[in-house]
XYZ file of N, CA and C in Angstrom:
228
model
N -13.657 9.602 -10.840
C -13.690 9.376 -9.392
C -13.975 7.907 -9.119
N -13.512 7.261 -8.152
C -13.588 5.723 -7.495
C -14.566 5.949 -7.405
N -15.071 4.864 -7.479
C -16.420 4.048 -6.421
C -15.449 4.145 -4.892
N -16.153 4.579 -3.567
C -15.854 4.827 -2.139
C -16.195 3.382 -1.651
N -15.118 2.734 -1.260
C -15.521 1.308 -0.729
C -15.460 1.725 0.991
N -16.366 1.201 1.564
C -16.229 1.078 3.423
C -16.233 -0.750 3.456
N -15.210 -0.827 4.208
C -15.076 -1.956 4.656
C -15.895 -2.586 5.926
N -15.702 -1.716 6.831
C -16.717 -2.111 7.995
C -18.429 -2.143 7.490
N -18.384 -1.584 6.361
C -19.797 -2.199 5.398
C -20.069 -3.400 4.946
N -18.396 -3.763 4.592
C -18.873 -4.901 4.036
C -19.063 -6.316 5.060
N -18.487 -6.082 6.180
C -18.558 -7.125 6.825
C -19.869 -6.987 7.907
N -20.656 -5.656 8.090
C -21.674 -5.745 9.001
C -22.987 -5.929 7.798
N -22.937 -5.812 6.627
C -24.242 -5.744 6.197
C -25.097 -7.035 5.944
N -24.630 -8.070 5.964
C -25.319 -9.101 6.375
C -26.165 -9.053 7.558
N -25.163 -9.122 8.771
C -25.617 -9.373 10.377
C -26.797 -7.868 10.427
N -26.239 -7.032 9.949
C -27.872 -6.016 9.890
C -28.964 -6.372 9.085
N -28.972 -6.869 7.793
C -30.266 -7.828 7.066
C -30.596 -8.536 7.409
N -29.920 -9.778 8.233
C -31.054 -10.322 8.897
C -31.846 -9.993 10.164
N -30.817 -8.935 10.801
C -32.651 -8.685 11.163
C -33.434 -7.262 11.252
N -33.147 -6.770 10.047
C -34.324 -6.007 9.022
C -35.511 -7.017 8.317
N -34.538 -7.952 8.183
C -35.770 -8.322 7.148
C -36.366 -9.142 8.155
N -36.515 -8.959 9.574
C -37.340 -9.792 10.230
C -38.219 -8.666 11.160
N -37.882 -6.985 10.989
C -38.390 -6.095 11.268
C -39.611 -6.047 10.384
N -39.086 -5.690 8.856
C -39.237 -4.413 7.604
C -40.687 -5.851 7.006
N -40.941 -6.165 7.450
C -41.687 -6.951 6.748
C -42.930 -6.256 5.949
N -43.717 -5.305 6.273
C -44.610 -4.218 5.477
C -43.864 -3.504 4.527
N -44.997 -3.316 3.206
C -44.263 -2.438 2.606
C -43.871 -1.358 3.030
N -43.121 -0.204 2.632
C -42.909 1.213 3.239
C -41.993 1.856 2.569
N -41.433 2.710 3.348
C -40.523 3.649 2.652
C -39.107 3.602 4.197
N -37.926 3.292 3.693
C -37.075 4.203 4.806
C -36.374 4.490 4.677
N -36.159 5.629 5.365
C -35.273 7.282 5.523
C -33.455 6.381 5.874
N -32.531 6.649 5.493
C -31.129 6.176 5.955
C -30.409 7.587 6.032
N -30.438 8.134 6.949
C -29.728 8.915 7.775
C -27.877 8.934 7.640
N -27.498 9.278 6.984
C -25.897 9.652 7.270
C -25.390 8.122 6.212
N -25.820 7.672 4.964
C -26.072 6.579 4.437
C -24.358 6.503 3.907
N -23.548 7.736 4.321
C -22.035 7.489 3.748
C -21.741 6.858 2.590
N -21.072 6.020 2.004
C -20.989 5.193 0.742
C -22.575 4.857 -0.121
N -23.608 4.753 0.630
C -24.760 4.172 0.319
C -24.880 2.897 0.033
N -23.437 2.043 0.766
C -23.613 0.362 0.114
C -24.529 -0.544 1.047
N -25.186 0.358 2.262
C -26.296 -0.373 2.989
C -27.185 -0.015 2.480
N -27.506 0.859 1.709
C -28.562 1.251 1.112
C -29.052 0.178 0.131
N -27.897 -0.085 -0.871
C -27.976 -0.885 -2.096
C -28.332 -2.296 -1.673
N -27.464 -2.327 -1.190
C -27.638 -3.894 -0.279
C -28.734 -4.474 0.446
N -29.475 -3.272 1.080
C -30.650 -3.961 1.607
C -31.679 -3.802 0.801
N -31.496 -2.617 -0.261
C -32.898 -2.404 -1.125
C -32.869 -3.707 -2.196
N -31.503 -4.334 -2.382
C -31.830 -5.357 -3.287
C -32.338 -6.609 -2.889
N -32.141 -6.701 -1.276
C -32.698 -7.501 -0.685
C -34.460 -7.666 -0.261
N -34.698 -6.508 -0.046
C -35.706 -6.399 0.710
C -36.319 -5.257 -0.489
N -37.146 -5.593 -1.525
C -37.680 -4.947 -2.636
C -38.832 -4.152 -2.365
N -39.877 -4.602 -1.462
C -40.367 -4.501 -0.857
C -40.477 -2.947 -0.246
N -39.480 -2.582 -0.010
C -38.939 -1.550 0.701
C -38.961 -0.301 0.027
N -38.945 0.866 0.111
C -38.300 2.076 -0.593
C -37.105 2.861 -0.177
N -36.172 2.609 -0.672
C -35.416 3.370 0.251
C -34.716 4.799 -0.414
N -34.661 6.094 0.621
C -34.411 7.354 0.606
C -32.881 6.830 1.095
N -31.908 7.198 0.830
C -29.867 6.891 1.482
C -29.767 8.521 1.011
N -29.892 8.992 2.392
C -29.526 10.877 2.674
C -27.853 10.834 3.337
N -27.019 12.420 3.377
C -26.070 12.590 3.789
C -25.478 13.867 3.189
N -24.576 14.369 4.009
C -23.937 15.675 3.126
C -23.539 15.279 2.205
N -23.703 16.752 1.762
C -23.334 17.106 0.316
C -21.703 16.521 -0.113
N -20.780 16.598 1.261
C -19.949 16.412 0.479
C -19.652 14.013 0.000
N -20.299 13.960 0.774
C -20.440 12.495 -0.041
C -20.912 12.256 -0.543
N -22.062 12.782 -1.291
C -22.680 12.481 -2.115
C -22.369 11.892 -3.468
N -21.415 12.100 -3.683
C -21.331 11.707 -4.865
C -20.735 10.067 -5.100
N -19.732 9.803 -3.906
C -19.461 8.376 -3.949
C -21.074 7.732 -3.736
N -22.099 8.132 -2.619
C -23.249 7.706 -2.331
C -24.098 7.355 -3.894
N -24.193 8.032 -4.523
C -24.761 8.514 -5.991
C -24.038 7.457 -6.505
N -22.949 6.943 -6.704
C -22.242 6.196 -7.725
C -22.569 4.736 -7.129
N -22.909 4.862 -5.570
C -23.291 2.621 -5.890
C -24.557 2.807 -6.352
N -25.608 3.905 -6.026
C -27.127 4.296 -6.339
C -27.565 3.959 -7.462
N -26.706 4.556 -8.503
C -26.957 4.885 -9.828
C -26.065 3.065 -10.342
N -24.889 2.432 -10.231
C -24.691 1.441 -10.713
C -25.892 0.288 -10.318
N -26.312 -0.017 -9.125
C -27.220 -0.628 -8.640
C -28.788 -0.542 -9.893
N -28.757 0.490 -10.158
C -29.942 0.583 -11.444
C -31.361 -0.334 -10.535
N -31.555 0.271 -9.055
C -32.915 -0.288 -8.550
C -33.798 0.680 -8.646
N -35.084 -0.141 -8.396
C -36.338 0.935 -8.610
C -36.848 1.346 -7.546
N -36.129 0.558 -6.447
C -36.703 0.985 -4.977
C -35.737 2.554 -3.980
């Protein structure tokens, strides 16, 4: 199976990190709701380490979600 690329991911996930990381400044944990591909997930947890992040969604995406999760190899 592909890796699930979203494009409109790739061009908003910047303009959303910066300003998370001017929110998320405490450590914590957060929940990503409907996390689709999970490449905002990856993207901001590698940014913002700090962070914990949960990237939830049906079952049936899961598995593209699972595949940036698991290549990413983070601890957050």
């Amino acid at each position: 199976m592909n890796k699930p690329i979203s494009q409109p991911c790739l061009r908003n996930q910047d303009p959303i990190f910066q300003v998370l990381q001017q929110q998320f400044t405490q450590t914590g944990t957060v929940l990503e709701l409907a996390c689709g591909t999970a490449q905002h997930a990856v993207y901001l947890a590698q940014r913002l380490p700090h962070l914990s992040w949960q990237a939830t969604d049906m079952l049936p995406v899961l598995n593209g979600a699972n595949q940036w999760i698991q290549e990413a190899q983070l601890k957050n």
